[in-house]
Amino acid sequence: MAKTEALPKLREDFRMQNKSVFILGASGETGRVLLKEILEQNLFSKITLIGRRKLTFDEEAYKNVNQEVVDFEKLDDYASAFQGHDVGFCCLGTTRKKAGAEGFVRVDRDYVLKSAELAKAGGCKHFNLLSSKGADKSSNFLYLQVKGEVEARVEELQFERYSVFRPGVLLCDRQESRPSEWLARKFFGSLPESWAHGYSVPVATVVRAMLNNAVNPSGKKKELLDNNAIHDLGKADDSLKP
Ligand SMILES: NC(=O)c1ccc[n+]([C@@H]2O[C@H](COP(=O)([O-])OP(=O)(O)OC[C@H]3O[C@@H](n4cnc5c(N)ncnc54)[C@H](OP(=O)(O)O)[C@@H]3O)[C@@H](O)[C@H]2O)c1
């Protein structure tokens, strides 16, 4: 795990390697904070967003961000979008309420898995998957079952390094209205920090954990970071305010 004092050096060493990165889901709550932080830390020499629509950014800092607009139903036709990235972050996802059960499985399993396959074929060495607390391929709950299944199927692709993040409820000011998540956030926000710690985590902490992990070389082929590990690794410095 990256120690606070080692982070500046780890980041500097990482920058020197001129790596390229792609982000899936950069328009979402986690993805957009991730993109912002990647730009602020200046970690990669090339940044590509892969998504179903082109995003517009006003800030100068985003001017060199590449965008690949793809049709996720025909991802094989867009294999070139996935070529030549050293590191990939997948923050894709929908909800059953929004997309229906079938739509949820299509996005959270099929789109994620196909993207991972194309990324692997395109040379990606380190794949980072944002999954969920409780992910379990034998769960009776569709959400947890799908998260567990996609984790396992991506593992079969044998990336050189595969990091899975399993946060609890994501704490953020969500732009889209999701009443059940809003309630959960209120609930966890009202609990003593030590209790809330096990079940929820600010998006900014997740993003810090993902990047602090990525810059830290690991001999492990697979890393599984649960909610507590995300808190520990994500609080390692204070460059991002929650
Ligand atoms: N919310 C939580 O409390 C929580 C807790 C644990 C784990 N997670 C998991 O963490 C991940 C990220 O969550 P988040 O809340 O940051 O996500 P989010 O804000 O809902 O963003 C989801 C991203 O996925 C894209 N997406 C959704 N449906 C799509 C479709 N049909 N085709 C193509 N792209 C699609 C969205 O693109 P558009 O902008 O184009 O729609 C967006 O970029 C998800 O996998 C989620 O299950 C969430």
Short mmCIF file of N, CA and C in Angstrom, two decimals, residues 95-178:
data_model
loop_
_atom_site.label_atom_id
_atom_site.label_comp_id
_atom_site.label_asym_id
_atom_site.label_seq_id
_atom_site.Cartn_x
_atom_site.Cartn_y
_atom_site.Cartn_z
N THR A 95 -28.48 0.89 -13.65
CA THR A 95 -29.27 0.28 -12.56
C THR A 95 -30.44 -0.48 -13.18
N ARG A 96 -30.95 -1.40 -12.41
CA ARG A 96 -32.10 -2.17 -12.86
C ARG A 96 -33.31 -1.24 -13.05
N LYS A 97 -33.39 -0.26 -12.17
CA LYS A 97 -34.52 0.68 -12.25
C LYS A 97 -34.47 1.47 -13.56
N LYS A 98 -33.29 1.82 -13.95
CA LYS A 98 -33.12 2.65 -15.14
C LYS A 98 -33.23 1.84 -16.43
N ALA A 99 -32.64 0.65 -16.42
CA ALA A 99 -32.49 -0.10 -17.68
C ALA A 99 -33.29 -1.40 -17.71
N GLY A 100 -33.94 -1.75 -16.58
CA GLY A 100 -34.61 -3.04 -16.51
C GLY A 100 -33.56 -4.12 -16.24
N ALA A 101 -34.02 -5.32 -15.85
CA ALA A 101 -33.07 -6.38 -15.49
C ALA A 101 -32.16 -6.72 -16.67
N GLU A 102 -32.77 -6.86 -17.84
CA GLU A 102 -31.99 -7.25 -19.03
C GLU A 102 -30.97 -6.17 -19.41
N GLY A 103 -31.42 -4.94 -19.35
CA GLY A 103 -30.55 -3.82 -19.70
C GLY A 103 -29.39 -3.71 -18.71
N PHE A 104 -29.69 -3.95 -17.45
CA PHE A 104 -28.64 -3.89 -16.43
C PHE A 104 -27.55 -4.94 -16.72
N VAL A 105 -27.99 -6.16 -17.02
CA VAL A 105 -27.03 -7.24 -17.30
C VAL A 105 -26.22 -6.91 -18.56
N ARG A 106 -26.91 -6.34 -19.54
CA ARG A 106 -26.25 -5.98 -20.80
C ARG A 106 -25.10 -5.00 -20.54
N VAL A 107 -25.36 -3.97 -19.74
CA VAL A 107 -24.33 -2.95 -19.49
C VAL A 107 -23.28 -3.47 -18.51
N ASP A 108 -23.74 -3.90 -17.33
CA ASP A 108 -22.80 -4.19 -16.24
C ASP A 108 -22.03 -5.49 -16.44
N ARG A 109 -22.54 -6.38 -17.28
CA ARG A 109 -21.78 -7.60 -17.58
C ARG A 109 -21.26 -7.58 -19.02
N ASP A 110 -22.18 -7.52 -19.99
CA ASP A 110 -21.76 -7.72 -21.38
C ASP A 110 -20.88 -6.59 -21.91
N TYR A 111 -21.28 -5.34 -21.67
CA TYR A 111 -20.46 -4.23 -22.19
C TYR A 111 -19.10 -4.21 -21.48
N VAL A 112 -19.13 -4.47 -20.18
CA VAL A 112 -17.87 -4.43 -19.42
C VAL A 112 -16.93 -5.53 -19.89
N LEU A 113 -17.48 -6.73 -20.04
CA LEU A 113 -16.65 -7.87 -20.44
C LEU A 113 -16.09 -7.69 -21.85
N LYS A 114 -16.95 -7.27 -22.77
CA LYS A 114 -16.49 -7.07 -24.16
C LYS A 114 -15.42 -5.98 -24.22
N SER A 115 -15.63 -4.93 -23.45
CA SER A 115 -14.62 -3.85 -23.41
C SER A 115 -13.30 -4.39 -22.88
N ALA A 116 -13.38 -5.20 -21.84
CA ALA A 116 -12.15 -5.77 -21.25
C ALA A 116 -11.45 -6.67 -22.27
N GLU A 117 -12.22 -7.45 -23.00
CA GLU A 117 -11.63 -8.34 -24.02
C GLU A 117 -10.89 -7.52 -25.07
N LEU A 118 -11.55 -6.46 -25.55
CA LEU A 118 -10.93 -5.64 -26.59
C LEU A 118 -9.70 -4.89 -26.04
N ALA A 119 -9.79 -4.49 -24.79
CA ALA A 119 -8.65 -3.79 -24.17
C ALA A 119 -7.46 -4.74 -24.06
N LYS A 120 -7.73 -5.95 -23.65
CA LYS A 120 -6.65 -6.94 -23.52
C LYS A 120 -6.01 -7.19 -24.89
N ALA A 121 -6.89 -7.39 -25.90
CA ALA A 121 -6.38 -7.62 -27.26
C ALA A 121 -5.60 -6.41 -27.76
N GLY A 122 -5.99 -5.23 -27.28
CA GLY A 122 -5.33 -3.99 -27.73
C GLY A 122 -4.06 -3.67 -26.96
N GLY A 123 -3.69 -4.51 -26.00
CA GLY A 123 -2.40 -4.33 -25.32
C GLY A 123 -2.48 -3.76 -23.91
N CYS A 124 -3.68 -3.61 -23.37
CA CYS A 124 -3.80 -3.05 -22.01
C CYS A 124 -3.16 -4.01 -21.00
N LYS A 125 -2.35 -3.44 -20.11
CA LYS A 125 -1.65 -4.28 -19.14
C LYS A 125 -2.28 -4.25 -17.76
N HIS A 126 -2.86 -3.13 -17.42
CA HIS A 126 -3.46 -2.99 -16.08
C HIS A 126 -4.92 -2.58 -16.23
N PHE A 127 -5.82 -3.49 -15.89
CA PHE A 127 -7.25 -3.21 -16.01
C PHE A 127 -7.82 -3.01 -14.61
N ASN A 128 -8.53 -1.89 -14.43
CA ASN A 128 -9.13 -1.54 -13.14
C ASN A 128 -10.64 -1.59 -13.27
N LEU A 129 -11.26 -2.41 -12.45
CA LEU A 129 -12.72 -2.56 -12.53
C LEU A 129 -13.39 -2.03 -11.27
N LEU A 130 -14.31 -1.09 -11.47
CA LEU A 130 -15.11 -0.62 -10.34
C LEU A 130 -16.30 -1.57 -10.20
N SER A 131 -16.26 -2.37 -9.16
CA SER A 131 -17.30 -3.35 -8.92
C SER A 131 -18.15 -2.88 -7.74
N SER A 132 -18.49 -3.76 -6.83
CA SER A 132 -19.34 -3.36 -5.70
C SER A 132 -19.11 -4.25 -4.49
N LYS A 133 -19.26 -3.64 -3.33
CA LYS A 133 -19.26 -4.42 -2.08
C LYS A 133 -20.29 -5.56 -2.23
N GLY A 134 -19.93 -6.73 -1.81
CA GLY A 134 -20.87 -7.85 -1.82
C GLY A 134 -20.92 -8.60 -3.14
N ALA A 135 -20.12 -8.18 -4.13
CA ALA A 135 -20.12 -8.88 -5.43
C ALA A 135 -19.86 -10.37 -5.19
N ASP A 136 -20.71 -11.18 -5.80
CA ASP A 136 -20.61 -12.62 -5.54
C ASP A 136 -21.35 -13.36 -6.66
N LYS A 137 -20.61 -14.11 -7.45
CA LYS A 137 -21.25 -14.72 -8.63
C LYS A 137 -22.29 -15.76 -8.25
N SER A 138 -22.31 -16.20 -7.00
CA SER A 138 -23.37 -17.16 -6.62
C SER A 138 -24.48 -16.50 -5.78
N SER A 139 -24.50 -15.18 -5.75
CA SER A 139 -25.54 -14.49 -4.97
C SER A 139 -26.91 -14.69 -5.62
N ASN A 140 -27.95 -14.61 -4.79
CA ASN A 140 -29.32 -14.67 -5.32
C ASN A 140 -29.80 -13.29 -5.78
N PHE A 141 -29.03 -12.26 -5.45
CA PHE A 141 -29.41 -10.91 -5.88
C PHE A 141 -28.76 -10.61 -7.22
N LEU A 142 -29.59 -10.22 -8.18
CA LEU A 142 -29.08 -10.01 -9.53
C LEU A 142 -27.88 -9.06 -9.55
N TYR A 143 -27.99 -7.93 -8.84
CA TYR A 143 -26.93 -6.93 -8.85
C TYR A 143 -25.59 -7.53 -8.41
N LEU A 144 -25.61 -8.21 -7.26
CA LEU A 144 -24.37 -8.77 -6.71
C LEU A 144 -23.86 -9.93 -7.55
N GLN A 145 -24.81 -10.71 -8.10
CA GLN A 145 -24.43 -11.86 -8.94
C GLN A 145 -23.72 -11.37 -10.21
N VAL A 146 -24.30 -10.36 -10.85
CA VAL A 146 -23.71 -9.83 -12.09
C VAL A 146 -22.33 -9.23 -11.81
N LYS A 147 -22.22 -8.49 -10.71
CA LYS A 147 -20.92 -7.89 -10.37
C LYS A 147 -19.88 -8.99 -10.12
N GLY A 148 -20.29 -10.05 -9.41
CA GLY A 148 -19.37 -11.15 -9.13
C GLY A 148 -19.00 -11.89 -10.41
N GLU A 149 -19.97 -12.09 -11.27
CA GLU A 149 -19.70 -12.82 -12.51
C GLU A 149 -18.75 -12.03 -13.41
N VAL A 150 -19.00 -10.76 -13.54
CA VAL A 150 -18.13 -9.99 -14.44
C VAL A 150 -16.72 -9.89 -13.88
N GLU A 151 -16.60 -9.76 -12.56
CA GLU A 151 -15.25 -9.78 -11.94
C GLU A 151 -14.50 -11.05 -12.34
N ALA A 152 -15.19 -12.20 -12.21
CA ALA A 152 -14.53 -13.48 -12.47
C ALA A 152 -14.21 -13.65 -13.95
N ARG A 153 -15.11 -13.18 -14.81
CA ARG A 153 -14.86 -13.38 -16.24
C ARG A 153 -13.76 -12.46 -16.76
N VAL A 154 -13.65 -11.29 -16.18
CA VAL A 154 -12.54 -10.41 -16.57
C VAL A 154 -11.22 -11.02 -16.08
N GLU A 155 -11.26 -11.63 -14.92
CA GLU A 155 -10.03 -12.26 -14.39
C GLU A 155 -9.51 -13.33 -15.34
N GLU A 156 -10.44 -14.05 -15.98
CA GLU A 156 -10.04 -15.11 -16.92
C GLU A 156 -9.24 -14.57 -18.10
N LEU A 157 -9.36 -13.27 -18.36
CA LEU A 157 -8.64 -12.69 -19.50
C LEU A 157 -7.14 -12.56 -19.22
N GLN A 158 -6.77 -12.70 -17.95
CA GLN A 158 -5.34 -12.73 -17.59
C GLN A 158 -4.61 -11.44 -17.94
N PHE A 159 -5.11 -10.33 -17.47
CA PHE A 159 -4.34 -9.09 -17.60
C PHE A 159 -3.06 -9.23 -16.78
N GLU A 160 -2.03 -8.51 -17.17
CA GLU A 160 -0.79 -8.54 -16.36
C GLU A 160 -1.10 -8.10 -14.93
N ARG A 161 -1.98 -7.10 -14.82
CA ARG A 161 -2.41 -6.63 -13.49
C ARG A 161 -3.90 -6.31 -13.56
N TYR A 162 -4.62 -6.81 -12.59
CA TYR A 162 -6.08 -6.65 -12.58
C TYR A 162 -6.47 -6.20 -11.17
N SER A 163 -7.06 -4.99 -11.08
CA SER A 163 -7.42 -4.44 -9.77
C SER A 163 -8.93 -4.27 -9.70
N VAL A 164 -9.52 -4.87 -8.70
CA VAL A 164 -10.97 -4.82 -8.53
C VAL A 164 -11.29 -3.99 -7.28
N PHE A 165 -12.16 -3.01 -7.44
CA PHE A 165 -12.55 -2.15 -6.32
C PHE A 165 -14.00 -2.45 -5.96
N ARG A 166 -14.21 -2.72 -4.68
CA ARG A 166 -15.55 -3.07 -4.22
C ARG A 166 -16.05 -2.08 -3.18
N PRO A 167 -16.46 -0.88 -3.64
CA PRO A 167 -16.94 0.11 -2.67
C PRO A 167 -18.34 -0.22 -2.17
N GLY A 168 -18.68 0.34 -1.01
CA GLY A 168 -20.06 0.31 -0.54
C GLY A 168 -20.84 1.41 -1.24
N VAL A 169 -21.82 1.97 -0.59
CA VAL A 169 -22.61 3.05 -1.21
C VAL A 169 -21.69 4.22 -1.53
N LEU A 170 -21.76 4.70 -2.76
CA LEU A 170 -20.91 5.81 -3.18
C LEU A 170 -21.52 7.12 -2.69
N LEU A 171 -20.73 7.88 -1.95
CA LEU A 171 -21.21 9.16 -1.45
C LEU A 171 -20.81 10.26 -2.41
N CYS A 172 -21.81 10.90 -3.00
CA CYS A 172 -21.55 11.99 -3.94
C CYS A 172 -22.83 12.80 -4.07
N ASP A 173 -22.72 13.97 -4.70
CA ASP A 173 -23.94 14.74 -4.98
C ASP A 173 -24.38 14.36 -6.38
N ARG A 174 -25.11 13.26 -6.47
CA ARG A 174 -25.46 12.72 -7.78
C ARG A 174 -26.33 13.71 -8.56
N GLN A 175 -25.95 13.90 -9.86
CA GLN A 175 -26.69 14.82 -10.70
C GLN A 175 -28.08 14.25 -11.02
N GLU A 176 -28.09 12.93 -11.24
CA GLU A 176 -29.35 12.27 -11.59
C GLU A 176 -30.10 11.91 -10.30
N SER A 177 -31.43 11.95 -10.34
CA SER A 177 -32.21 11.64 -9.14
C SER A 177 -32.33 10.13 -8.93
N ARG A 178 -31.82 9.63 -7.81
CA ARG A 178 -31.96 8.23 -7.44
C ARG A 178 -32.39 8.19 -5.97
#
